Coordinates of C-alpha atoms in Angstrom, one line a residue:
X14 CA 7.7 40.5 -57.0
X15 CA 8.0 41.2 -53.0
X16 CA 7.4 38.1 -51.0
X17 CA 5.9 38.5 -47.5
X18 CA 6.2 35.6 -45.0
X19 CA 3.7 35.5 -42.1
X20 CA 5.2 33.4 -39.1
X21 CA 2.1 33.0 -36.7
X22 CA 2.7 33.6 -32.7
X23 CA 1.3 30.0 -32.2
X24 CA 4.6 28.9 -34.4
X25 CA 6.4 31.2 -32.3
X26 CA 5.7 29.7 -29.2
X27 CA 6.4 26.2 -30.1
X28 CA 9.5 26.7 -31.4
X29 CA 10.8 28.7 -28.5
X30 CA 9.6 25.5 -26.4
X31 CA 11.2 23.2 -29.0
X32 CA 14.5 25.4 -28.4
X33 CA 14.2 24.4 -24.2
X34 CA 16.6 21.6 -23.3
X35 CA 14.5 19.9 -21.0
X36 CA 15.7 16.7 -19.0
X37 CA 14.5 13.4 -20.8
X38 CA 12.2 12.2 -18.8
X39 CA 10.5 14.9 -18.9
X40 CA 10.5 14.8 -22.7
X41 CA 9.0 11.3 -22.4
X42 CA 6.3 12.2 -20.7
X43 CA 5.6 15.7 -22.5
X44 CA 5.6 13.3 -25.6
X45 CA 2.9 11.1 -23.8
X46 CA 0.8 13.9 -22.6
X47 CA -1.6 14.8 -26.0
X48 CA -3.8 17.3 -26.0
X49 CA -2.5 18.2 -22.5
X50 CA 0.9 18.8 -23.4
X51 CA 0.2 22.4 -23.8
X52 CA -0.6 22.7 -20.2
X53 CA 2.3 21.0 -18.9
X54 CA 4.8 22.7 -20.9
X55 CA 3.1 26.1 -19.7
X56 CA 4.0 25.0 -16.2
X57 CA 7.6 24.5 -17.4
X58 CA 7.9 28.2 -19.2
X59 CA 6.1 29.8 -16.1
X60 CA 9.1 28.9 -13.9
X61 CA 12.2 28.9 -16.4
X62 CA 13.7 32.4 -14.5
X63 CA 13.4 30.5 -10.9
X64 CA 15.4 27.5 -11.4
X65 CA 14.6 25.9 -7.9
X66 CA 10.8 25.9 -9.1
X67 CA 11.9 24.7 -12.5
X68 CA 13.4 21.8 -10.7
X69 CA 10.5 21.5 -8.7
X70 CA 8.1 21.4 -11.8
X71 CA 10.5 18.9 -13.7
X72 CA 10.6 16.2 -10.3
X73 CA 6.6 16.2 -10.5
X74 CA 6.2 16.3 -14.8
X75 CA 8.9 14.2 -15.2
X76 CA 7.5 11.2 -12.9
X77 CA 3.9 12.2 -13.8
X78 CA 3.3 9.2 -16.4
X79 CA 3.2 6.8 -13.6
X80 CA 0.3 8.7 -11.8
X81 CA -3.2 8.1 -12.3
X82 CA -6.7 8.7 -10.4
X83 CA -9.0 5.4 -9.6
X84 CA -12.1 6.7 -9.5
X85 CA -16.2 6.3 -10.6
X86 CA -18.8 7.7 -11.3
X87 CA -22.6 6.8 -10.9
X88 CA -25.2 5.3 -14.0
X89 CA -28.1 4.0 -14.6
X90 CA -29.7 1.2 -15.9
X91 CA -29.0 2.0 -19.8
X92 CA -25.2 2.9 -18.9
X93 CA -26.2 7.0 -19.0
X94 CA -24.3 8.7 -16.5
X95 CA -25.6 10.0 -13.1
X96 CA -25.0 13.6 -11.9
X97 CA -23.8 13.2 -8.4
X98 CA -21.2 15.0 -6.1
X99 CA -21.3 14.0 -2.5
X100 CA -19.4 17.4 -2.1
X101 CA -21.8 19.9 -3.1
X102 CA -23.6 19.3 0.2
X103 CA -23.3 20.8 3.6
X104 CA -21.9 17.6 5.1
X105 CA -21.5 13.8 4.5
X106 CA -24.7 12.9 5.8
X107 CA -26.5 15.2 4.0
X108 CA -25.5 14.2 0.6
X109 CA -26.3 10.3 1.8
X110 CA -29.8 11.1 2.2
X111 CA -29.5 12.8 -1.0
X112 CA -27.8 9.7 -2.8
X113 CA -30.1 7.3 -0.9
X114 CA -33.6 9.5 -2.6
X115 CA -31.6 9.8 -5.9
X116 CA -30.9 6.1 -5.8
X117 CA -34.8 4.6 -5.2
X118 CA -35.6 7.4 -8.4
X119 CA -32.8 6.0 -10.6
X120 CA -33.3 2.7 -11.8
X121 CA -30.3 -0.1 -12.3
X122 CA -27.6 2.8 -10.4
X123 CA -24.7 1.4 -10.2
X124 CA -20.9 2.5 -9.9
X125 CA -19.0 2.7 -13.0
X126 CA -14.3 2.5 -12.2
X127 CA -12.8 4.6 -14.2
X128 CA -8.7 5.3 -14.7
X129 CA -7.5 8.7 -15.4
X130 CA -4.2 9.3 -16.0
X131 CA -3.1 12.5 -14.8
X132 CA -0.7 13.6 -17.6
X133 CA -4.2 13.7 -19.5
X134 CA -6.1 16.1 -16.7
X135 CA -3.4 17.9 -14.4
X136 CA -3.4 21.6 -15.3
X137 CA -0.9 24.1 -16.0
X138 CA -3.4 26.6 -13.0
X139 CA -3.9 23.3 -10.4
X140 CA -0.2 22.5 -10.9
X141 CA 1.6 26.3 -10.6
X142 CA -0.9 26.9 -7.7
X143 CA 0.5 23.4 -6.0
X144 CA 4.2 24.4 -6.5
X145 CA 3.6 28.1 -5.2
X146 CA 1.6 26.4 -1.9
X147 CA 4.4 23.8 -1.1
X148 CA 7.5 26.3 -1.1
X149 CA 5.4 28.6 0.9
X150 CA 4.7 25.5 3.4
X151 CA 8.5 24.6 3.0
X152 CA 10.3 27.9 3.7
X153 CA 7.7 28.7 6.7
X154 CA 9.2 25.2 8.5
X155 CA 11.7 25.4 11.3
X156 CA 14.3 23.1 10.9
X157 CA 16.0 21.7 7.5
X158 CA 14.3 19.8 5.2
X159 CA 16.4 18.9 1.8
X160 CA 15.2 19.9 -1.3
X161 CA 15.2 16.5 -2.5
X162 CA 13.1 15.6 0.9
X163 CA 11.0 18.2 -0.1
X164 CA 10.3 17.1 -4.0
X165 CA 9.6 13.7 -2.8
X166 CA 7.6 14.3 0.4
X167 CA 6.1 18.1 0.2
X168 CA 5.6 18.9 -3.0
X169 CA 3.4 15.7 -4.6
X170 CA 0.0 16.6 -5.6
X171 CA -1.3 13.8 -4.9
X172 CA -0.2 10.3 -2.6
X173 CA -1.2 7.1 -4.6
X174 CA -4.3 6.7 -6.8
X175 CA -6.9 8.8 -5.0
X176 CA -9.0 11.2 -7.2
X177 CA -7.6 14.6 -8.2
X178 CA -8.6 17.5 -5.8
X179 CA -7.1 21.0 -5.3
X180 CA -6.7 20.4 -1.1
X181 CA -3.8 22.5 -0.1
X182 CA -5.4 25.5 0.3
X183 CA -8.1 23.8 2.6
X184 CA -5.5 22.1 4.0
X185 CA -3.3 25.4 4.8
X186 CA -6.2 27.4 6.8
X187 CA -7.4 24.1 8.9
X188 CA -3.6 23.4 10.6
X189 CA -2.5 26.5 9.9
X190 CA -1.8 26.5 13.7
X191 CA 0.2 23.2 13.8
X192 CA 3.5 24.5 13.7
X193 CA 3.4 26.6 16.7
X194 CA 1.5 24.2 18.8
X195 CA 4.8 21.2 17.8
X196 CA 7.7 23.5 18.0
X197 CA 7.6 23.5 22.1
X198 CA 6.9 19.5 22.1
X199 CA 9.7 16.8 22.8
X200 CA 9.0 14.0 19.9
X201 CA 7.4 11.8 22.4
X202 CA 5.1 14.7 23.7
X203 CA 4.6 14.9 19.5
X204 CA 3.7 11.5 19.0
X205 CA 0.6 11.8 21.7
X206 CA -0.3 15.0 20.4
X207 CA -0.9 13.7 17.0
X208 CA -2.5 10.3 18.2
X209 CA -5.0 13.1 20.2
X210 CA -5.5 14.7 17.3
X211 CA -6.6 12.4 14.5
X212 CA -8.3 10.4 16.8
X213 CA -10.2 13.9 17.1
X214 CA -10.4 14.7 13.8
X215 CA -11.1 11.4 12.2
X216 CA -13.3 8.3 13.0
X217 CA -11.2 5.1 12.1
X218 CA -13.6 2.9 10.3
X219 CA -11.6 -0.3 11.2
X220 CA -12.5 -0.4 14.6
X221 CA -16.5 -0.9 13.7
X222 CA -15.4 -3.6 11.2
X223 CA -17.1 -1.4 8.1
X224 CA -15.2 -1.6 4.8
X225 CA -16.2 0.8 1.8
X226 CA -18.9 -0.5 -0.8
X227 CA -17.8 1.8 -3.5
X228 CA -15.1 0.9 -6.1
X229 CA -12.7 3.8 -4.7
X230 CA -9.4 2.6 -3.3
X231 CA -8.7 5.6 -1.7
X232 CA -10.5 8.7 -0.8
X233 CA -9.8 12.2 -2.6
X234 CA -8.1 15.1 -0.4
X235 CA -11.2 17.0 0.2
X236 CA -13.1 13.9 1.0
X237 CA -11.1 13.0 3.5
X238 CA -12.1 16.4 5.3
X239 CA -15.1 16.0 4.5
X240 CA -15.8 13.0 5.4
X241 CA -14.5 12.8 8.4
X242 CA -14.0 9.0 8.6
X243 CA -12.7 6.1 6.5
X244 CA -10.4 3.5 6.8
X245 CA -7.3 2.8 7.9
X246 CA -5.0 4.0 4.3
X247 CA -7.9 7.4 4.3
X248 CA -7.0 8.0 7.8
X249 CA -3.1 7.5 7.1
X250 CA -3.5 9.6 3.9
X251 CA -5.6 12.8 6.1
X252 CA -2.2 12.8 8.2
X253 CA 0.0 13.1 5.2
X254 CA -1.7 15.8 3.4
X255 CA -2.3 17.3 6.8
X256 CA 1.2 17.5 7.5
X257 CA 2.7 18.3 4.0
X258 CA 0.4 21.8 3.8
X259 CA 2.7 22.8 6.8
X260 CA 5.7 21.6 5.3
X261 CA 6.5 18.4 7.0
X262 CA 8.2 16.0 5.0
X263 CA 5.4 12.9 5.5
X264 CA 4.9 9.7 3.2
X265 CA 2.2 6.5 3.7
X266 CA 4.0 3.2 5.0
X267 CA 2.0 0.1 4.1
X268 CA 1.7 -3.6 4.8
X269 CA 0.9 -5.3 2.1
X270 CA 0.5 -8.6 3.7
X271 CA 0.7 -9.6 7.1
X272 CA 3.2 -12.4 7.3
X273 CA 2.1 -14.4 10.9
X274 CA -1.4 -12.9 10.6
X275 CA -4.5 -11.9 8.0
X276 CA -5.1 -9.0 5.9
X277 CA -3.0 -5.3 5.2
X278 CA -2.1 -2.5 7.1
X279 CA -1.3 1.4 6.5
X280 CA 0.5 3.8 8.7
X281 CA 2.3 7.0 8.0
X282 CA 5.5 8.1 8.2
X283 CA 7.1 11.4 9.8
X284 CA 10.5 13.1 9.2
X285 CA 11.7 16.1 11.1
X286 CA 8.6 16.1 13.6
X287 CA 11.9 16.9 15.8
X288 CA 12.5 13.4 15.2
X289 CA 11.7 10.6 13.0
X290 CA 8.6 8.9 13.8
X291 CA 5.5 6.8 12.5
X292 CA 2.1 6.7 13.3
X293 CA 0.2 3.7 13.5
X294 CA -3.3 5.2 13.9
X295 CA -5.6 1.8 13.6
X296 CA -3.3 0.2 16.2
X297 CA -3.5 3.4 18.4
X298 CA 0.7 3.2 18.3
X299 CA 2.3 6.6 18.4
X300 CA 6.2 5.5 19.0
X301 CA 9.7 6.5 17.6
X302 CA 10.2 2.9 17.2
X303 CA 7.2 1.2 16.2
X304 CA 6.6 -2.1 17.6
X305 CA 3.9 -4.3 15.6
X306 CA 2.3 -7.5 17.3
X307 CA 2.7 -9.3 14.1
X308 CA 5.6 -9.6 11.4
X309 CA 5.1 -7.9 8.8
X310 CA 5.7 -9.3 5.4
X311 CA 7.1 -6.0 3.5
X312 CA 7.0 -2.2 4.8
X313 CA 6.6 -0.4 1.6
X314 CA 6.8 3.5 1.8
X315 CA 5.1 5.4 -1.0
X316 CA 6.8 7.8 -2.7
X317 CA 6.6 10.2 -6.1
X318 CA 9.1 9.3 -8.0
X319 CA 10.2 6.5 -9.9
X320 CA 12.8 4.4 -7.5
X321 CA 15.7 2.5 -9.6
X322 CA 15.8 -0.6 -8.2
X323 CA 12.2 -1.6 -8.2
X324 CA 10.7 -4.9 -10.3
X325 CA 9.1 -3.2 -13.1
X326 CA 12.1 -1.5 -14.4
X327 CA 13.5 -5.1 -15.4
X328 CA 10.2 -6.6 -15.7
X329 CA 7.3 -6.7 -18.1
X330 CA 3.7 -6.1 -15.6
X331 CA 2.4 -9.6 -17.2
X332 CA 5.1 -11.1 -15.4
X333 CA 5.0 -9.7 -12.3
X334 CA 1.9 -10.8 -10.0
X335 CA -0.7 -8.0 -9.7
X336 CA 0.5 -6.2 -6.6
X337 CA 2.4 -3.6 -5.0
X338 CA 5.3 -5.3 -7.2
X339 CA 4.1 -3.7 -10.0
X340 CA 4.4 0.1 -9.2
X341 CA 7.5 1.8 -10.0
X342 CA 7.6 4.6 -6.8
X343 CA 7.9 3.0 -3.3
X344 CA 11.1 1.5 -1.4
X345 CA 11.3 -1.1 0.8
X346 CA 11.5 0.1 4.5
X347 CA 11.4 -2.6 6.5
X348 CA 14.5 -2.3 8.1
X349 CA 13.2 0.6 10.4
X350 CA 10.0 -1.6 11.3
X351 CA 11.4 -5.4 12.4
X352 CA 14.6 -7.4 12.5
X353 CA 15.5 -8.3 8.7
X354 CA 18.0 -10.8 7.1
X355 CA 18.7 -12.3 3.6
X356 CA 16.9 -15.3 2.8
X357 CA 18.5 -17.9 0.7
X358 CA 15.9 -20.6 -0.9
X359 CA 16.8 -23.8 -2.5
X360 CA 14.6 -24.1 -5.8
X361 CA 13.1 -26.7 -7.0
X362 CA 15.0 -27.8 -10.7
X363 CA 11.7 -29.2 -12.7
X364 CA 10.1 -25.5 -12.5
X365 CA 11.8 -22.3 -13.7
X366 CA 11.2 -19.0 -14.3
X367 CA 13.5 -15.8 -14.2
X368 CA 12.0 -14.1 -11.0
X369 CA 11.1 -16.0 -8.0
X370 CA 8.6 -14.5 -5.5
X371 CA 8.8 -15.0 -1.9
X372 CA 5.2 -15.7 -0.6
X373 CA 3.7 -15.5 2.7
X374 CA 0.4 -17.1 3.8
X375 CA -2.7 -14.6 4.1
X376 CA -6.6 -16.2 4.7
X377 CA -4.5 -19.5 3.6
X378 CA -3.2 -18.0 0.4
X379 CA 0.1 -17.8 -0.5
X380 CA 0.9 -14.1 -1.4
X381 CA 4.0 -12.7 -2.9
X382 CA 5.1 -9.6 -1.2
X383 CA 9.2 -9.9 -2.5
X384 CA 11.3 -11.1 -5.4
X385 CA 14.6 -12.3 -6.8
X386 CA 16.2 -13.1 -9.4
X387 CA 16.9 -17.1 -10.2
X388 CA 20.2 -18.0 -10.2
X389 CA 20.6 -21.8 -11.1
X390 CA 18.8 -23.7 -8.3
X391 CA 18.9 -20.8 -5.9
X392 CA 17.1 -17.5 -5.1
X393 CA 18.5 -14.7 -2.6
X394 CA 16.0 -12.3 -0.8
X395 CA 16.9 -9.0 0.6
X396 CA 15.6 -7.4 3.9
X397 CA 13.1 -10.3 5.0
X398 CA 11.5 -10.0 8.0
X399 CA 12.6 -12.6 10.5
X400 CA 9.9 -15.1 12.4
X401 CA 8.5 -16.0 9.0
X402 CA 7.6 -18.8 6.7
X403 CA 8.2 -18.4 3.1
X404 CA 7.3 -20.2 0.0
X405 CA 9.5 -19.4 -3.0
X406 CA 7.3 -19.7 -5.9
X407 CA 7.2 -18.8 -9.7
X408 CA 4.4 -16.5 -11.3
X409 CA 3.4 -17.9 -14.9
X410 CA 0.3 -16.7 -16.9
X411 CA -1.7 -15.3 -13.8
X412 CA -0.6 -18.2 -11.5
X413 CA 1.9 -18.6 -8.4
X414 CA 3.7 -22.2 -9.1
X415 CA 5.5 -23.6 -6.0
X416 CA 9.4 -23.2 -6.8
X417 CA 10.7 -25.0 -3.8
X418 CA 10.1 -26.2 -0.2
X419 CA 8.5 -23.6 2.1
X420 CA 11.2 -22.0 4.6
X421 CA 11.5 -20.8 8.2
X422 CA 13.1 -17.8 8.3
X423 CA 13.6 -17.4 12.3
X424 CA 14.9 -15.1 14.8
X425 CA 17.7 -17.9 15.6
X426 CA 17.8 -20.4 12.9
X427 CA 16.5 -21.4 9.8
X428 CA 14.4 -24.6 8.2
X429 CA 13.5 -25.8 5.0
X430 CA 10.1 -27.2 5.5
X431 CA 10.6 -30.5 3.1
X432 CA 8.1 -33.0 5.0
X433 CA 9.8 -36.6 5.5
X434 CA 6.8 -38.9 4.7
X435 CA 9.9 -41.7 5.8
X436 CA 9.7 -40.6 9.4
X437 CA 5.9 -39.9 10.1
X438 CA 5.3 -39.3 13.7
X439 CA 2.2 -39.0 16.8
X440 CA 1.7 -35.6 17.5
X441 CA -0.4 -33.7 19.9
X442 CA -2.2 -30.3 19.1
X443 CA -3.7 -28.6 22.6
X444 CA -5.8 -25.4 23.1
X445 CA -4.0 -22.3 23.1
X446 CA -5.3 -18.5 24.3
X447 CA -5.6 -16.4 21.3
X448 CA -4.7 -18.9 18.6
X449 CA -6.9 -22.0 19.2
X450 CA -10.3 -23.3 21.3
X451 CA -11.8 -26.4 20.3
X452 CA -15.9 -26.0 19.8
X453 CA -17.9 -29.4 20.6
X454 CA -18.8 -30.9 17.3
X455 CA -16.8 -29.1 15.3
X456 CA -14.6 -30.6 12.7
X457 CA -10.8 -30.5 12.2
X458 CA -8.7 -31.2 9.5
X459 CA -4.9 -31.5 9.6
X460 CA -3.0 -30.6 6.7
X461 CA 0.4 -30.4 5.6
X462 CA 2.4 -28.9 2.8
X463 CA 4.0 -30.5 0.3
X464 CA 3.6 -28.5 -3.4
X465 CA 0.3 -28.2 -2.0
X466 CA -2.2 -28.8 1.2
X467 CA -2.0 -32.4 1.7
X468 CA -5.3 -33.5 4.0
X469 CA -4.0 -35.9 7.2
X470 CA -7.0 -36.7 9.2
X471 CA -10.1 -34.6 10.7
X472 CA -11.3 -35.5 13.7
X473 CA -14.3 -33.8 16.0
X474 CA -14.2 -32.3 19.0
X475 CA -16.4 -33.3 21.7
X476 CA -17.6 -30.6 24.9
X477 CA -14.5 -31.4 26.8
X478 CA -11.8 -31.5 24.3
X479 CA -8.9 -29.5 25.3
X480 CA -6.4 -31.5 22.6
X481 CA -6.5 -33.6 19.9
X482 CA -4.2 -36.4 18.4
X483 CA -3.2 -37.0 14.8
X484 CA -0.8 -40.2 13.4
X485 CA 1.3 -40.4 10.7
X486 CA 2.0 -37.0 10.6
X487 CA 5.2 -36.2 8.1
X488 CA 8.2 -34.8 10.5
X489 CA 10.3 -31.3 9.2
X490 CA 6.2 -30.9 7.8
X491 CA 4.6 -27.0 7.8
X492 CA 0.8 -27.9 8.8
X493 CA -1.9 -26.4 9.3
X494 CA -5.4 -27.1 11.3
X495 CA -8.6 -25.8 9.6
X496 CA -12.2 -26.2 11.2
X497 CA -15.0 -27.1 9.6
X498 CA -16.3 -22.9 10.8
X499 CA -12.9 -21.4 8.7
X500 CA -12.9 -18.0 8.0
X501 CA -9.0 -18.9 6.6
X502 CA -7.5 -16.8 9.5
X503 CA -6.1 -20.1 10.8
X504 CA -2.1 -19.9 11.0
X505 CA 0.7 -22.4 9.7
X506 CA 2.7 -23.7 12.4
X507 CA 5.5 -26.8 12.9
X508 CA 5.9 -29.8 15.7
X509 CA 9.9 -29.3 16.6
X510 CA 11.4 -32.7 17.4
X511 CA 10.6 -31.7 21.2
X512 CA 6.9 -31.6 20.9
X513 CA 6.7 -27.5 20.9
X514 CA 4.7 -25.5 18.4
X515 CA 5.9 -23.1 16.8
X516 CA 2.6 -20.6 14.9
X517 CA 3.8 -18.5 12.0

């Protein structure tokens, strides 16, 4: 009897896709993707005659595993979800009225985090229509940009963990004029132009002190716009997608630490504005050479794509502390920021660990914001920012163990901070502009570090106290002064053998 064989189109289709050789990481993450591999690996058939948009589509699938959105949404009391989208009204201060009504009707509203990983969500129309937008932005730019420049700095959907939005088309009509209105400008007439302009376009949050109650790190694309304001990382982001819809290579620089000061910072970063530039928008700095008024710990630029010689690629995530250490897609940019040098530290032999973190001192914690490898008793650090103290330290079930003496990286010279309890001295610790003012009846505490804050003496200032003076105080000693008012901003410094401080 006459057999007939049916092969179904479906079959068809995934064997033809079976039959494409594509590279492996893109395999890895296809393999990863689910129910959404579908939609990816339509992407990848869509563009399989136009191998510079193949390429294209491979860079962003390929590193797409590592990409997620950090988002919430609203519920109420008995965990059901709230219906609420700031973005369905006329402006930002529409939908807050609307949010503030829905929020005295909605009993126990609260936000709930969620984590979506975009090889789950990204679509094969959101994705094709990104690719088409970015080589249109990228061939309409003057000037050569690489097409490796342009994968890592054009083409990305998206810059860190914001939530998903389709913003290049919105994007595209706002600036639409930019181009024109740059080509005529030197890069310093550029740099004012663009400090004019977002200073225009968006209100800088930082300067009013206001910092964002919801549980979003980072505002969406279309937010951003519509919105208007936000903080220092929204209004860094508004300048990278504003920039990439017209085909400027552009990326997000970021503190994570300041090293002689408290807190973070975010910038961006510009290539090919006819000239390399940053823009430090909180700081109202517009320069070729950007000069901060503080040392930075780390500059970290932000990139798409896995980077090779990052921590996590040797490291399991419980093991590294939970930071910027733990992404696998930035580089470390400092060099084009501040003066940098290795930084060999002496470890301590009764603790070890494989990696050792160097740490800076942020609202009087220590930080780690680099890392080495141990190598018997000593650690090497690349690229650290000179005028600096460091504590080496190990990083063991959640916890940063001290791993040696604290050290002094400086512009000149260099000190291990190992207090000599053998050679205590008098010292004398006067009123300075901008770091110190004494307040009558206020109490001070001298500290110094060894392993940990070691208390000295506290003594209280009176209406004319313009200095006061501690005994036994360890000499080669890192200390610190903290008032009884602390709002652990207070600085490390050392007493050299001359009497000077020296505030890190």
């Amino acid at each position: 009897m006459k057999k007939t064989f049916y092969i179904l189109p479906l079959l068809l289709i995934n064997l033809a896709a079976l039959a494409v050789n594509y590279p492996a990481n893109v395999q890895n993450v296809l393999r990863k993707a689910g129910n959404n591999r579908s939609e990816l690996e339509a992407v990848l058939m869509h563009y399989q005659p136009d191998s510079l948009k193949y390429k294209a589509a491979c860079f962003l699938i390929g590193n797409m595993d590592i990409h997620y959105s950090q988002t919430y949404y609203w519920a109420d009391s008995l965990g059901h979800a709230v219906v609420f989208n700031e973005l369905s009204y006329p402006d930002f201060s529409s939908s807050q009225i609307a949010f503030n009504s829905l929020r005295e009707h909605t009993r126990g509203i609260h936000p709930v985090p969620v984590r979506i990983p975009d090889i789950q969500t990204v679509g094969r129309n959101f994705l094709i229509d990104n690719i088409e937008r970015a080589f249109l932005a990228w061939k309409k730019k003057a000037g050569g940009v690489s097409f490796e420049d342009f994968c890592e700095y054009i083409l990305p959907y998206r810059i860190s963990v914001e939530p998903l939005q389709a913003w290049r088309g919105k994007y595209e009509k706002q600036f639409a004029w930019l181009p024109d209105s740059l080509a005529a400008r030197s890069s310093g007439e550029a740099c004012a132009f663009f400090d004019r302009l977002i200073n225009k376009e968006f209100e800088n949050l930082y300067y009013k002190g206001i910092t964002r109650k919801e549980p979003l790190p980072r505002l969406g694309a279309v937010q951003l716009q519509f919105r208007k304001k936000g903080l220092c990382e929204d209004a860094a982001d508004y300048g990278v997608f504003m920039l990439r819809s017209q085909g400027y290579p552009a990326s997000v620089d970021y503190i994570p630490y300041w090293a002689t000061s408290s807190g973070s910072h975010t910038l961006w970063h510009i290539d090919n504005v006819n000239t390399h530039s940053e823009f430090d928008l909180a700081l109202k700095l517009s320069t070729q050479m950007p000069v901060f008024g503080r040392e930075p710990s780390k500059v970290i630029r932000t990139t798409y794509a896995r980077q090779p010689n990052v921590l996590a690629n040797i490291e399991a995530q419980e093991n590294i502390p939970d930071n910027f250490l733990r992404m696998y897609n930035y580089k470390d940019v400092t060099a084009e920021y501040w003066p940098v040098k290795s930084l060999s530290c002496k470890l301590d032999t009764s603790a070890t660990g494989r990696m050792v973190y160097a740490c800076v001192l942020n609202y009087q914690k220590w930080e780690p914001t680099w890392w080495a490898q141990a190598r018997a008793d000593s650690a090497e650090f690349d690229n650290m920012t000179l005028g600096v103290v460091y504590l080496p330290a190990f990083y063991k079930q959640g916890q940063l163990l001290p791993a040696g003496y604290p050290v002094a990286l400086g512009y000149n010279n260099k000190m291990v901070l190992q207090p000599d309890t053998d050679a205590k001295r008098y010292v004398v610790i006067e009123e300075q502009d901008k770091y110190l003012k004494f307040r009558p009846g206020k109490r001070y505490t001298l500290l110094y570090w060894d392993k940990k804050w070691k208390e000295l003496e506290t003594q209280t200032a009176d209406t004319d106290t313009h200095r006061l003076y501690f005994n036994h105080v360890p000499g080669n000693a890192l200390l610190i002064l903290i008032p009884d008012y602390s709002e652990y901003k207070e600085r490390p410094f050392i007493i050299t053998d001359e009497g000077t401080r020296v505030w890190f």
